[in-house]
Coordinates of C-alpha atoms in Angstrom, one line a residue:
M1 CA 23.7 5.2 35.0
T2 CA 25.0 3.0 32.2
A3 CA 25.9 -0.7 32.0
D4 CA 29.4 -1.9 32.6
R5 CA 31.6 -2.2 29.5
E6 CA 34.3 -4.7 28.6
P7 CA 37.2 -4.1 26.3
A8 CA 36.5 -5.5 22.9
G9 CA 39.6 -7.7 22.9
S10 CA 38.4 -9.9 25.7
V11 CA 35.3 -11.3 24.0
E12 CA 34.3 -13.8 21.4
M13 CA 34.1 -12.4 17.9
P14 CA 30.7 -11.9 16.3
A15 CA 29.7 -14.8 14.1
S16 CA 29.5 -12.5 11.0
L17 CA 33.3 -12.1 11.3
A18 CA 33.9 -15.8 11.9
G19 CA 31.6 -16.8 8.9
T20 CA 29.6 -19.4 10.9
Q21 CA 26.1 -19.9 12.3
P22 CA 26.2 -18.1 15.6
D23 CA 25.7 -19.7 19.0
V24 CA 23.4 -16.8 19.9
T25 CA 21.3 -14.5 17.6
V26 CA 20.7 -11.2 19.2
V27 CA 17.4 -9.7 18.1
V28 CA 16.7 -6.0 18.7
V29 CA 13.5 -4.5 17.4
T30 CA 13.6 -0.8 16.8
F31 CA 11.3 2.1 16.0
N32 CA 12.7 5.6 16.1
S33 CA 15.3 4.4 18.6
A34 CA 18.1 6.7 17.7
E35 CA 18.5 8.0 21.2
V36 CA 19.1 4.6 22.8
I37 CA 20.4 2.1 20.2
V38 CA 24.1 3.0 20.3
D39 CA 24.3 2.4 24.0
C40 CA 22.5 -0.8 23.6
L41 CA 24.8 -2.1 20.9
D42 CA 28.0 -0.8 22.6
A43 CA 27.2 -2.9 25.7
L44 CA 26.9 -6.2 23.9
P45 CA 30.6 -7.1 23.6
G46 CA 31.1 -6.8 27.3
A47 CA 27.8 -8.7 28.0
F48 CA 29.3 -11.7 26.1
A49 CA 32.6 -11.5 28.0
A50 CA 33.6 -15.0 29.1
G51 CA 37.1 -14.7 30.6
A52 CA 39.3 -17.8 30.3
R53 CA 36.4 -20.2 29.7
G54 CA 35.9 -19.4 26.1
G55 CA 32.8 -17.6 24.8
L56 CA 29.7 -17.8 22.7
S57 CA 29.7 -16.6 19.1
W58 CA 26.9 -14.1 18.4
Q59 CA 25.3 -12.1 15.6
V60 CA 23.2 -9.0 16.0
V61 CA 20.1 -8.6 13.9
V62 CA 18.3 -5.2 14.2
V63 CA 14.8 -5.3 12.9
D64 CA 13.6 -1.8 12.2
N65 CA 9.9 -1.2 12.0
G66 CA 9.9 1.8 9.7
S67 CA 11.9 4.4 11.7
T68 CA 11.8 7.9 10.5
D69 CA 14.9 9.0 12.4
D70 CA 18.6 8.0 12.1
T71 CA 18.2 4.6 13.9
T72 CA 19.5 2.4 11.0
V73 CA 22.4 4.8 10.2
L74 CA 23.5 4.8 13.8
V75 CA 23.3 1.0 13.9
G76 CA 25.7 0.8 11.0
K77 CA 28.2 3.1 12.7
A78 CA 28.0 1.5 16.1
N79 CA 28.1 -2.1 14.9
P80 CA 29.1 -2.5 11.2
D81 CA 28.7 -6.3 11.6
A82 CA 25.0 -6.0 12.6
L83 CA 22.5 -7.2 10.1
V84 CA 19.7 -4.6 9.6
V85 CA 16.3 -5.8 8.5
E86 CA 14.2 -2.9 7.4
T87 CA 10.5 -3.9 7.3
G88 CA 9.3 -0.6 6.0
V89 CA 6.1 -1.0 8.0
N90 CA 5.2 -1.3 11.7
N91 CA 3.7 -4.7 12.2
G92 CA 4.4 -4.8 15.9
Y93 CA 7.0 -6.1 18.3
A94 CA 6.3 -9.8 17.9
A95 CA 6.5 -9.6 14.1
G96 CA 9.8 -7.9 14.5
V97 CA 11.1 -10.7 16.8
N98 CA 9.9 -13.3 14.3
A99 CA 11.6 -11.5 11.4
G100 CA 14.9 -11.4 13.3
L101 CA 14.9 -15.0 14.2
A102 CA 14.0 -16.0 10.6
T103 CA 16.9 -13.9 9.4
V104 CA 19.6 -15.7 11.5
Q105 CA 18.7 -18.9 13.3
P106 CA 21.0 -19.6 16.2
R107 CA 22.6 -22.8 17.1
R108 CA 22.1 -22.5 20.9
A109 CA 19.9 -19.5 21.9
A110 CA 18.4 -16.2 21.0
L111 CA 18.9 -13.0 23.0
V112 CA 15.8 -10.8 22.5
I113 CA 16.4 -7.3 23.9
N114 CA 14.8 -3.9 23.7
P115 CA 16.8 -1.1 22.2
D116 CA 16.7 0.8 25.5
V117 CA 18.4 -2.0 27.4
Q118 CA 22.1 -1.9 28.3
L119 CA 23.4 -5.3 29.5
D120 CA 26.1 -5.5 32.1
R121 CA 29.5 -7.0 31.5
G122 CA 29.3 -10.8 31.6
S123 CA 25.5 -10.8 31.8
V124 CA 24.9 -13.0 28.8
T125 CA 27.4 -15.5 30.1
A126 CA 25.6 -15.6 33.4
L127 CA 22.3 -16.1 31.6
W128 CA 23.7 -18.9 29.5
D129 CA 25.1 -20.7 32.5
A130 CA 21.6 -20.7 34.1
L131 CA 19.9 -21.7 30.8
R132 CA 21.6 -25.1 30.5
P133 CA 19.5 -27.2 32.9
F134 CA 17.3 -29.3 30.7
D135 CA 14.0 -27.9 32.2
T136 CA 15.0 -24.2 31.6
G137 CA 13.9 -22.5 28.4
I138 CA 14.2 -18.8 29.2
C139 CA 16.5 -16.8 31.5
V140 CA 16.1 -13.1 32.4
P141 CA 18.4 -10.7 34.2
R142 CA 17.9 -8.3 37.2
L143 CA 16.8 -5.0 35.7
R144 CA 17.3 -1.5 37.1
D145 CA 16.5 2.0 35.9
D146 CA 19.1 4.6 34.9
Q147 CA 19.4 5.7 38.5
G148 CA 20.2 2.2 39.7
R149 CA 16.8 1.5 41.3
L150 CA 15.5 -2.0 41.1
H151 CA 12.9 -2.6 38.4
H152 CA 10.1 -5.0 39.5
S153 CA 10.3 -7.2 36.4
L154 CA 9.0 -10.5 37.7
R155 CA 5.4 -11.5 37.3
R156 CA 2.9 -14.1 38.5
E157 CA 0.5 -15.7 36.1
P158 CA -2.3 -13.3 35.1
T159 CA -5.6 -14.2 36.7
V160 CA -8.9 -12.4 37.3
L161 CA -8.4 -12.5 41.1
R162 CA -5.0 -10.8 40.7
A163 CA -6.5 -8.2 38.4
L164 CA -9.2 -7.5 41.1
G165 CA -6.5 -7.3 43.8
E166 CA -4.7 -4.7 41.7
A167 CA -8.0 -2.8 41.2
V168 CA -8.9 -2.6 44.8
L169 CA -5.4 -2.5 46.5
G170 CA -3.3 -0.9 43.8
G171 CA -0.4 -2.7 42.1
E172 CA 2.3 -2.1 44.8
R173 CA 0.2 -3.4 47.7
S174 CA -1.4 -6.3 45.9
G175 CA 2.0 -7.4 44.6
R176 CA 3.1 -8.2 48.1
T177 CA 0.6 -11.1 48.2
A178 CA 1.0 -13.9 45.7
T179 CA -2.7 -14.6 45.3
L180 CA -3.7 -10.9 44.9
G181 CA -1.0 -9.3 42.7
E182 CA 0.6 -10.1 39.3
V183 CA 3.7 -7.9 39.7
V184 CA 6.2 -9.2 42.3
T185 CA 6.8 -6.0 44.3
D186 CA 8.8 -7.4 47.3
D187 CA 12.4 -6.3 46.8
R188 CA 13.6 -9.2 48.9
L189 CA 12.4 -11.7 46.3
Y190 CA 14.8 -10.2 43.7
A191 CA 17.9 -11.0 45.7
S192 CA 18.2 -14.7 44.8
P193 CA 17.7 -16.8 41.7
Q194 CA 14.2 -18.2 41.2
V195 CA 11.7 -19.6 38.8
A196 CA 8.9 -17.1 37.9
D197 CA 5.7 -17.5 35.9
W198 CA 6.8 -14.8 33.5
A199 CA 8.8 -11.6 33.4
T200 CA 8.9 -8.4 31.4
G201 CA 10.5 -9.1 28.0
A202 CA 13.1 -6.3 28.0
A203 CA 15.9 -8.9 27.9
M204 CA 15.4 -12.7 27.5
L205 CA 17.8 -15.4 26.6
I206 CA 15.8 -18.3 25.0
S207 CA 17.2 -21.7 24.3
R208 CA 17.0 -23.1 20.7
E209 CA 15.1 -26.1 22.1
C210 CA 12.5 -23.8 23.6
L211 CA 12.2 -21.7 20.4
D212 CA 11.7 -24.8 18.3
A213 CA 9.0 -26.2 20.7
V214 CA 7.0 -23.0 21.2
G215 CA 7.2 -21.7 17.7
P216 CA 6.8 -18.0 16.5
W217 CA 5.7 -15.2 18.7
D218 CA 2.0 -14.4 18.4
E219 CA 1.8 -11.3 16.2
S220 CA -1.9 -10.7 17.0
F221 CA -0.8 -8.9 20.2
F222 CA 1.2 -6.3 18.2
L223 CA 2.6 -4.9 21.5
Y224 CA 2.3 -5.9 25.1
S225 CA 1.5 -9.3 26.5
E226 CA 3.3 -11.0 23.5
E227 CA 6.1 -11.9 25.9
T228 CA 3.6 -13.1 28.5
D229 CA 2.0 -15.4 25.8
F230 CA 5.3 -16.7 24.6
I231 CA 6.6 -17.5 28.1
L232 CA 3.4 -19.2 29.3
R233 CA 3.4 -21.3 26.1
A234 CA 7.0 -22.2 26.8
R235 CA 5.8 -23.4 30.3
D236 CA 3.1 -25.4 28.6
H237 CA 5.8 -27.2 26.8
G238 CA 7.8 -27.9 30.0
F239 CA 10.3 -25.0 29.8
L240 CA 10.8 -22.9 32.9
L241 CA 11.7 -19.2 33.1
R242 CA 14.6 -18.5 35.5
Y243 CA 15.5 -15.2 37.0
V244 CA 19.2 -14.7 37.2
P245 CA 20.2 -11.8 39.4
P246 CA 24.0 -12.1 38.8
A247 CA 23.1 -11.0 35.3
G248 CA 22.1 -7.3 35.3
A249 CA 20.9 -4.6 32.9
V250 CA 19.8 -1.0 32.7
H251 CA 16.3 -0.7 31.3
L252 CA 15.0 2.8 30.6
G253 CA 11.4 1.9 29.6
G254 CA 8.3 3.6 31.0
D255 CA 6.6 4.7 27.8
Q256 CA 3.4 2.7 28.5
H257 CA 2.8 4.5 31.8
F258 CA 3.0 8.0 30.1
S259 CA 1.0 7.2 26.9
P260 CA -2.8 6.8 27.3
Q261 CA -2.9 5.0 24.0
L262 CA -0.2 2.5 24.9
W263 CA -1.6 1.9 28.3
A264 CA -5.0 1.2 26.8
L265 CA -3.5 -1.2 24.3
G266 CA -1.7 -3.0 27.2
Q267 CA -5.0 -3.4 29.1
M268 CA -6.9 -4.7 26.0
N269 CA -4.1 -7.3 25.4
R270 CA -4.5 -8.6 29.0
V271 CA -8.1 -9.4 28.0
R272 CA -6.9 -10.9 24.7
L273 CA -4.4 -13.1 26.6
Q274 CA -7.2 -14.6 28.7
R275 CA -9.2 -15.3 25.5
H276 CA -6.3 -17.1 24.0
R277 CA -5.5 -19.2 27.1
R278 CA -8.8 -19.7 28.9
G279 CA -11.6 -18.8 26.6
V280 CA -14.4 -16.2 26.3
A281 CA -15.7 -16.5 29.9
A282 CA -12.3 -15.8 31.4
A283 CA -11.7 -12.9 29.0
R284 CA -15.1 -11.3 29.9
A285 CA -14.2 -11.6 33.6
M286 CA -10.8 -10.1 33.1
R287 CA -12.4 -7.2 31.1
W288 CA -14.7 -6.4 34.0
A289 CA -11.8 -6.5 36.5
L290 CA -9.8 -4.1 34.4
I291 CA -12.9 -1.9 33.9
L292 CA -13.1 -1.7 37.7
N293 CA -9.5 -0.7 37.9
A294 CA -9.7 1.9 35.2
G295 CA -13.0 3.3 36.5
L296 CA -11.7 3.8 40.0
R297 CA -8.8 5.9 38.6
A298 CA -10.2 7.5 35.4
R299 CA -11.1 10.8 36.9
R300 CA -7.5 11.7 37.9
S301 CA -5.6 9.7 35.3
P302 CA -5.8 10.2 31.5
T303 CA -4.1 6.8 30.9
H304 CA -6.8 5.0 32.9
R305 CA -9.5 7.1 31.3
R306 CA -8.4 6.0 27.8
A307 CA -8.2 2.4 29.0
L308 CA -11.7 2.6 30.4
Q309 CA -13.0 3.9 27.0
L310 CA -11.4 1.1 25.1
L311 CA -12.3 -1.7 27.5
L312 CA -16.0 -0.6 27.5
S313 CA -16.0 -0.7 23.7
I314 CA -14.6 -4.3 23.1
N315 CA -16.5 -7.6 23.2
P316 CA -14.1 -10.5 23.8
A317 CA -16.6 -12.9 22.2
V318 CA -16.5 -11.0 18.9
G319 CA -12.8 -10.1 18.8
F320 CA -10.5 -7.1 19.2
P321 CA -9.8 -4.0 17.0
P322 CA -6.4 -3.8 15.2
A323 CA -3.9 -2.2 17.4
A324 CA -2.7 0.2 14.7
S325 CA -6.2 1.5 14.2
L326 CA -6.4 2.4 18.0
I327 CA -3.3 4.4 18.3
G328 CA -2.1 5.1 14.8
A329 CA 1.0 3.7 13.3
P330 CA 3.1 6.8 13.8
G331 CA 4.4 7.0 17.4
I332 CA 4.0 3.3 18.1
S333 CA 6.8 0.9 17.6
G334 CA 7.6 -2.8 17.7
G335 CA 8.1 -1.7 21.2
P336 CA 7.1 1.7 22.7
P337 CA 8.7 4.7 20.9
A338 CA 12.1 3.7 22.1
A339 CA 11.6 0.3 23.6
G340 CA 9.7 -3.0 23.7
P341 CA 7.9 -4.6 26.6

């Protein structure tokens, strides 16, 4: 299943054609994303469709973290107006987002999307309409997979109790209870707009006011939990995240669940996030909760076995090993091999 498309003649022209600072900077961080980047870029004109109301000007910035495939060549063919920033090295997803925002600063908002996301027609317009209340800093769409199935993208604030709930009950069951699960797994809660603690960062429209208040994305995470950190810091500054189901998108994703190295990195960064926000004691408690989760599942799951090994090796009071040293720069992106969070 692909996202809906809109004829190019019905949308606002990209800012690079108009020669002005864009209303919206679209940041896409890539690493060996040749299989998905064209569909991502092809969906953007329709996503910005605004009908008779007038539209937002926009500029695409693709930050490539050292791809060895044809990603950058395909970007040039699919969208000749896109600006391509080739970092030549993989410094992680957050670093890629920061590089994109530094290249073209928007007047009104930034749209941060993974290369394996295809936005539906009119979705950016719907997100923009929801972004304008003064207390809103971030808006996210309803995500589905390529078969049209709902993706559980909404999250509750990470806590040790919720991590324990996931360990004992499993993510699906624990997510049905607000106190015991981080992932919102009740499909009914995705039917209506709502405020959420955070959401997966596959597609996020962020207001300029929020960007200015929160500052750069934290590059110490490298990959996973960087969007959690940014969204929670936005909330600290008084900016809410709103879920906007009229805006939709296809998100392929899934690399973390198939790669033991990426899964382990994601678990370590959950500990890192607690250290950043609540200190060493909370980080230690989160580590033990995640060790319990991984230990209960390690015998039958290579991903949990690798996570258990890594979690047992770290000491939150001392620090965390560099992500690239854990998994090797080849095969990890500023997003998983084809995508971000």
